[in-house]
Amino acid sequence: MRAGSWRTAVTAAALLLTSSVVGGCQVGPAQPAPAVLRTSAPPWDAPRDAVSYIDKAGFERLPLDFSGPSPYTVTIAVTVDGRPVEVPAGIGIDKLRAEQAAVHTHTTDGLVWVESKTTSDHPTLAQFFTLWGLKYNATCLTNACKNLKITVNGQPAAWDTPLTPKAKVAITVRH
């Protein structure tokens, strides 16, 4: 066999092998891990596989560049045992899959963005904590279950209060 023919045969075999291997592989990100609501003590990072938490919180998956008709912000401050807890950047954002929830954070200062498809959509504080991957109900935030108090703009509020424009939400709880 001549050198040119040999190279052609080897190249053809390599291409055939490569196409059969690539054709059988999954292209794109791996399946997300299931959403598990944590009960540990702080600090709490944003969940890595945000799409699982977006689904669990009952939100539609939106593209990362989505901005609703009337985006607004809410400020959320969390205090556990008298100590402030950082609200991490990246809650409700899955960069790997280029999707986000209507509710999400970009920074660590407690500023929460709400970019719903409609102006009447007001997600709840309970949905926000599900996005964050934290167990939350009327009496507990994770494993802290003493004296859970919620205020919105300084006034007592329900644990599942709606997140309304420019609201300042404070959550305090003790172990």
GROMACS .gro file of C-alpha atoms in nm:
model
  175
    1MET     CA    1   0.000   0.000   0.000
    2ARG     CA    2   0.136   0.341  -0.092
    3ALA     CA    3   0.197   0.604   0.178
    4GLY     CA    4  -0.082   0.829   0.049
    5SER     CA    5  -0.334   0.543   0.048
    6TRP     CA    6  -0.225   0.436   0.394
    7ARG     CA    7  -0.283   0.788   0.533
    8THR     CA    8  -0.624   0.806   0.365
    9ALA     CA    9  -0.727   0.469   0.514
   10VAL     CA   10  -0.607   0.567   0.864
   11THR     CA   11  -0.783   0.905   0.842
   12ALA     CA   12  -1.108   0.741   0.728
   13ALA     CA   13  -1.089   0.486   1.013
   14ALA     CA   14  -1.021   0.761   1.268
   15LEU     CA   15  -1.315   0.966   1.144
   16LEU     CA   16  -1.544   0.664   1.155
   17LEU     CA   17  -1.433   0.577   1.508
   18THR     CA   18  -1.468   0.938   1.626
   19SER     CA   19  -1.817   0.978   1.480
   20SER     CA   20  -1.938   0.653   1.637
   21VAL     CA   21  -1.800   0.750   1.979
   22VAL     CA   22  -1.930   1.108   1.966
   23GLY     CA   23  -2.265   0.997   1.827
   24GLY     CA   24  -2.323   0.779   2.135
   25CYS     CA   25  -2.227   1.047   2.389
   26GLN     CA   26  -2.461   1.291   2.555
   27VAL     CA   27  -2.394   1.644   2.442
   28GLY     CA   28  -2.464   1.923   2.689
   29PRO     CA   29  -2.471   1.945   3.068
   30ALA     CA   30  -2.533   1.643   3.286
   31GLN     CA   31  -2.870   1.584   3.443
   32PRO     CA   32  -2.913   1.808   3.751
   33ALA     CA   33  -2.900   1.658   4.097
   34PRO     CA   34  -3.233   1.647   4.281
   35ALA     CA   35  -3.332   1.946   4.494
   36VAL     CA   36  -3.263   1.870   4.860
   37LEU     CA   37  -3.366   2.126   5.120
   38ARG     CA   38  -3.087   2.171   5.373
   39THR     CA   39  -3.130   2.179   5.750
   40SER     CA   40  -2.769   2.265   5.840
   41ALA     CA   41  -2.642   2.576   6.016
   42PRO     CA   42  -2.524   2.873   5.805
   43PRO     CA   43  -2.342   2.973   5.594
   44TRP     CA   44  -2.549   2.853   5.298
   45ASP     CA   45  -2.424   2.870   4.940
   46ALA     CA   46  -2.652   2.901   4.638
   47PRO     CA   47  -2.746   2.557   4.502
   48ARG     CA   48  -2.517   2.435   4.224
   49ASP     CA   49  -2.790   2.273   4.011
   50ALA     CA   50  -3.034   2.564   4.029
   51VAL     CA   51  -3.280   2.416   3.777
   52SER     CA   52  -3.381   2.147   4.028
   53TYR     CA   53  -3.461   2.418   4.282
   54ILE     CA   54  -3.637   2.634   4.021
   55ASP     CA   55  -3.864   2.338   3.948
   56LYS     CA   56  -3.916   2.256   4.317
   57ALA     CA   57  -4.010   2.619   4.395
   58GLY     CA   58  -4.271   2.610   4.119
   59PHE     CA   59  -4.109   2.861   3.886
   60GLU     CA   60  -4.083   2.848   3.510
   61ARG     CA   61  -3.728   2.814   3.376
   62LEU     CA   62  -3.639   3.136   3.195
   63PRO     CA   63  -3.338   3.219   2.977
   64LEU     CA   64  -3.055   3.402   3.155
   65ASP     CA   65  -3.114   3.718   2.953
   66PHE     CA   66  -3.486   3.732   3.038
   67SER     CA   67  -3.620   4.054   3.188
   68GLY     CA   68  -3.992   4.074   3.260
   69PRO     CA   69  -4.218   4.369   3.180
   70SER     CA   70  -4.161   4.536   3.519
   71PRO     CA   71  -3.856   4.399   3.698
   72TYR     CA   72  -3.814   4.503   4.060
   73THR     CA   73  -3.600   4.432   4.363
   74VAL     CA   74  -3.660   4.320   4.720
   75THR     CA   75  -3.405   4.332   4.999
   76ILE     CA   76  -3.383   4.024   5.222
   77ALA     CA   77  -3.188   4.015   5.547
   78VAL     CA   78  -3.149   3.692   5.745
   79THR     CA   79  -3.030   3.673   6.106
   80VAL     CA   80  -2.973   3.343   6.287
   81ASP     CA   81  -2.885   3.345   6.658
   82GLY     CA   82  -2.821   3.720   6.642
   83ARG     CA   83  -2.570   3.690   6.355
   84PRO     CA   84  -2.632   3.815   6.001
   85VAL     CA   85  -2.629   3.549   5.731
   86GLU     CA   86  -2.503   3.632   5.383
   87VAL     CA   87  -2.757   3.588   5.106
   88PRO     CA   88  -2.532   3.445   4.831
   89ALA     CA   89  -2.512   3.550   4.469
   90GLY     CA   90  -2.647   3.298   4.219
   91ILE     CA   91  -2.968   3.188   4.394
   92GLY     CA   92  -3.214   3.091   4.118
   93ILE     CA   93  -2.945   3.105   3.847
   94ASP     CA   94  -2.811   2.801   3.663
   95LYS     CA   95  -2.523   2.926   3.448
   96LEU     CA   96  -2.438   2.578   3.321
   97ARG     CA   97  -2.782   2.540   3.163
   98ALA     CA   98  -2.828   2.916   3.092
   99GLU     CA   99  -3.156   2.930   3.284
  100GLN     CA  100  -3.290   3.131   3.575
  101ALA     CA  101  -3.598   3.169   3.792
  102ALA     CA  102  -3.805   3.486   3.793
  103VAL     CA  103  -3.654   3.539   4.141
  104HIS     CA  104  -3.275   3.541   4.168
  105THR     CA  105  -2.969   3.709   4.317
  106HIS     CA  106  -2.662   3.853   4.148
  107THR     CA  107  -2.481   3.988   4.454
  108THR     CA  108  -2.425   3.901   4.822
  109ASP     CA  109  -2.595   4.210   4.966
  110GLY     CA  110  -2.946   4.065   5.000
  111LEU     CA  111  -3.078   4.234   4.686
  112VAL     CA  112  -3.321   3.994   4.518
  113TRP     CA  113  -3.438   4.051   4.162
  114VAL     CA  114  -3.794   3.965   4.057
  115GLU     CA  115  -3.837   3.950   3.681
  116SER     CA  116  -4.174   3.784   3.628
  117LYS     CA  117  -4.354   3.745   3.298
  118THR     CA  118  -4.650   3.943   3.433
  119THR     CA  119  -4.677   4.241   3.666
  120SER     CA  120  -4.931   4.057   3.884
  121ASP     CA  121  -4.685   3.777   3.965
  122HIS     CA  122  -4.558   3.814   4.321
  123PRO     CA  123  -4.353   3.514   4.431
  124THR     CA  124  -4.338   3.434   4.800
  125LEU     CA  125  -4.068   3.426   5.064
  126ALA     CA  126  -4.127   3.050   5.094
  127GLN     CA  127  -4.048   3.008   4.722
  128PHE     CA  128  -3.729   3.214   4.766
  129PHE     CA  129  -3.602   2.984   5.044
  130THR     CA  130  -3.681   2.679   4.829
  131LEU     CA  131  -3.473   2.834   4.549
  132TRP     CA  132  -3.196   2.884   4.804
  133GLY     CA  133  -3.224   2.515   4.895
  134LEU     CA  134  -3.325   2.571   5.258
  135LYS     CA  135  -3.597   2.402   5.460
  136TYR     CA  136  -3.840   2.677   5.558
  137ASN     CA  137  -4.190   2.678   5.705
  138ALA     CA  138  -4.408   2.873   5.949
  139THR     CA  139  -4.186   2.781   6.247
  140CYS     CA  140  -3.834   2.699   6.119
  141LEU     CA  141  -3.555   2.812   5.892
  142THR     CA  142  -3.339   2.501   5.842
  143ASN     CA  143  -3.287   2.358   6.193
  144ALA     CA  144  -3.344   2.692   6.373
  145CYS     CA  145  -3.696   2.680   6.514
  146LYS     CA  146  -3.716   2.928   6.802
  147ASN     CA  147  -3.882   3.266   6.766
  148LEU     CA  148  -3.905   3.279   6.386
  149LYS     CA  149  -4.006   3.636   6.303
  150ILE     CA  150  -4.072   3.788   5.964
  151THR     CA  151  -4.109   4.161   5.904
  152VAL     CA  152  -4.171   4.353   5.584
  153ASN     CA  153  -4.078   4.720   5.601
  154GLY     CA  154  -4.069   4.687   5.979
  155GLN     CA  155  -4.419   4.537   6.012
  156PRO     CA  156  -4.491   4.175   6.115
  157ALA     CA  157  -4.562   3.952   5.816
  158ALA     CA  158  -4.655   3.592   5.738
  159TRP     CA  159  -4.383   3.334   5.674
  160ASP     CA  160  -4.498   3.296   5.311
  161THR     CA  161  -4.542   3.669   5.247
  162PRO     CA  162  -4.538   3.785   4.884
  163LEU     CA  163  -4.222   3.957   4.761
  164THR     CA  164  -4.348   4.298   4.652
  165PRO     CA  165  -4.154   4.584   4.488
  166LYS     CA  166  -3.898   4.760   4.708
  167ALA     CA  167  -3.994   4.554   5.016
  168LYS     CA  168  -3.737   4.516   5.292
  169VAL     CA  169  -3.786   4.167   5.436
  170ALA     CA  170  -3.615   4.064   5.759
  171ILE     CA  171  -3.609   3.708   5.892
  172THR     CA  172  -3.482   3.640   6.243
  173VAL     CA  173  -3.467   3.303   6.416
  174ARG     CA  174  -3.281   3.120   6.692
  175HIS     CA  175  -3.175   2.761   6.751
   0.00000   0.00000   0.00000
